Amino acid sequence: MVGGNGVQWDLDGEQSDLDDAVTGEGVAPFFQPIVSLPSGSTVGFEALARWPRQPHLGPQEVFAHAAATRQVTELDRVCIDRSIDAALRGGLREGALLGVNSEPASDYTGRADSEFVRRGHEKFSLFFELTERNLLKHLPTLLRKVAALRADGI
């Protein structure tokens, strides 16, 4: 079966890898350094969602399936919470930049909605990077999210 964005998946099995992945099963943050160009020092990290137990799945496929099954908000929230939790447990220094990716089409997960976002906001210079996937396809949702981020001090 071919889904949105030309992604192919088999939905005839009991439960496909994509079905598992969109629930957040197996998702783990991988941290990409953010480097100051003048000093060359690492000033923070951007958290990227990956599925190491399912290396054949990339974020494009997983989020396309989440969109097709109307689970983008839930998957986005799991990825954000796990990223911040890993940074908190992993000893990222206080005040460091921590970027978490967020889908433009997902509902905003703010400090009032997530203990992890609240704690991450308190400890780090937390920022949300809105992914390029379908950036302008969901413009009203995107604009509400940006306004909520600003109102939430992020």
PDB file of C-alpha atoms in Angstrom, residues 4-71:
ATOM      1  CA  GLY A   4       0.922   9.991   1.741  1.00  0.00           C
ATOM      2  CA  ASN A   5       4.241  11.322   0.441  1.00  0.00           C
ATOM      3  CA  GLY A   6       4.775   8.058  -1.484  1.00  0.00           C
ATOM      4  CA  VAL A   7       5.609   6.166   1.732  1.00  0.00           C
ATOM      5  CA  GLN A   8       4.960   2.442   1.493  1.00  0.00           C
ATOM      6  CA  TRP A   9       3.882   0.230   4.344  1.00  0.00           C
ATOM      7  CA  ASP A  10       2.178  -3.080   4.887  1.00  0.00           C
ATOM      8  CA  LEU A  11      -0.896  -2.805   7.059  1.00  0.00           C
ATOM      9  CA  ASP A  12      -2.037  -6.378   6.523  1.00  0.00           C
ATOM     10  CA  GLY A  13       0.093  -7.847   9.321  1.00  0.00           C
ATOM     11  CA  GLU A  14      -0.991  -8.094  12.948  1.00  0.00           C
ATOM     12  CA  GLN A  15       0.769  -4.877  13.841  1.00  0.00           C
ATOM     13  CA  SER A  16       3.316  -3.292  11.565  1.00  0.00           C
ATOM     14  CA  ASP A  17       6.554  -1.644  12.622  1.00  0.00           C
ATOM     15  CA  LEU A  18       5.032   1.691  11.627  1.00  0.00           C
ATOM     16  CA  ASP A  19       2.002   1.138  13.831  1.00  0.00           C
ATOM     17  CA  ASP A  20       4.353   0.465  16.741  1.00  0.00           C
ATOM     18  CA  ALA A  21       6.572   3.438  15.918  1.00  0.00           C
ATOM     19  CA  VAL A  22       3.736   5.993  15.786  1.00  0.00           C
ATOM     20  CA  THR A  23       2.742   5.076  19.332  1.00  0.00           C
ATOM     21  CA  GLY A  24       6.257   6.032  20.408  1.00  0.00           C
ATOM     22  CA  GLU A  25       7.380   2.448  20.913  1.00  0.00           C
ATOM     23  CA  GLY A  26      11.139   2.276  20.516  1.00  0.00           C
ATOM     24  CA  VAL A  27      11.644   6.002  19.938  1.00  0.00           C
ATOM     25  CA  ALA A  28      14.851   7.392  21.390  1.00  0.00           C
ATOM     26  CA  PRO A  29      16.387  10.840  21.159  1.00  0.00           C
ATOM     27  CA  PHE A  30      19.726  11.229  19.440  1.00  0.00           C
ATOM     28  CA  PHE A  31      21.489  14.447  20.363  1.00  0.00           C
ATOM     29  CA  GLN A  32      23.178  16.536  17.695  1.00  0.00           C
ATOM     30  CA  PRO A  33      25.617  19.110  19.084  1.00  0.00           C
ATOM     31  CA  ILE A  34      24.992  22.824  18.625  1.00  0.00           C
ATOM     32  CA  VAL A  35      28.410  24.414  18.238  1.00  0.00           C
ATOM     33  CA  SER A  36      29.400  28.056  18.666  1.00  0.00           C
ATOM     34  CA  LEU A  37      31.275  28.931  15.480  1.00  0.00           C
ATOM     35  CA  PRO A  38      33.529  31.593  17.041  1.00  0.00           C
ATOM     36  CA  SER A  39      34.699  29.424  19.948  1.00  0.00           C
ATOM     37  CA  GLY A  40      34.143  25.941  18.564  1.00  0.00           C
ATOM     38  CA  SER A  41      32.579  24.912  21.881  1.00  0.00           C
ATOM     39  CA  THR A  42      29.389  22.891  22.222  1.00  0.00           C
ATOM     40  CA  VAL A  43      26.664  25.146  23.653  1.00  0.00           C
ATOM     41  CA  GLY A  44      23.785  22.698  23.534  1.00  0.00           C
ATOM     42  CA  PHE A  45      22.065  19.957  21.624  1.00  0.00           C
ATOM     43  CA  GLU A  46      19.196  19.396  19.237  1.00  0.00           C
ATOM     44  CA  ALA A  47      17.209  16.261  20.030  1.00  0.00           C
ATOM     45  CA  LEU A  48      16.320  14.143  17.002  1.00  0.00           C
ATOM     46  CA  ALA A  49      13.750  11.336  17.179  1.00  0.00           C
ATOM     47  CA  ARG A  50      15.072   7.981  15.982  1.00  0.00           C
ATOM     48  CA  TRP A  51      13.955   4.361  16.204  1.00  0.00           C
ATOM     49  CA  PRO A  52      17.165   2.392  16.852  1.00  0.00           C
ATOM     50  CA  ARG A  53      15.385  -0.975  17.193  1.00  0.00           C
ATOM     51  CA  GLN A  54      13.774  -0.344  13.802  1.00  0.00           C
ATOM     52  CA  PRO A  55      16.675   1.200  11.831  1.00  0.00           C
ATOM     53  CA  HIS A  56      14.825   0.806   8.541  1.00  0.00           C
ATOM     54  CA  LEU A  57      12.331   3.445   9.719  1.00  0.00           C
ATOM     55  CA  GLY A  58      13.204   7.107   9.493  1.00  0.00           C
ATOM     56  CA  PRO A  59      11.338  10.098  10.879  1.00  0.00           C
ATOM     57  CA  GLN A  60       9.825  10.908   7.473  1.00  0.00           C
ATOM     58  CA  GLU A  61       8.118   7.512   7.238  1.00  0.00           C
ATOM     59  CA  VAL A  62       7.014   7.416  10.859  1.00  0.00           C
ATOM     60  CA  PHE A  63       5.546  10.920  10.883  1.00  0.00           C
ATOM     61  CA  ALA A  64       3.863  10.375   7.490  1.00  0.00           C
ATOM     62  CA  HIS A  65       2.166   7.280   8.936  1.00  0.00           C
ATOM     63  CA  ALA A  66       1.267   9.227  12.083  1.00  0.00           C
ATOM     64  CA  ALA A  67      -0.374  11.869   9.876  1.00  0.00           C
ATOM     65  CA  ALA A  68      -2.231   9.223   7.870  1.00  0.00           C
ATOM     66  CA  THR A  69      -3.535   7.644  11.078  1.00  0.00           C
ATOM     67  CA  ARG A  70      -4.225  10.967  12.821  1.00  0.00           C
ATOM     68  CA  GLN A  71      -1.656  10.409  15.575  1.00  0.00           C
TER      69      GLN A  71
END
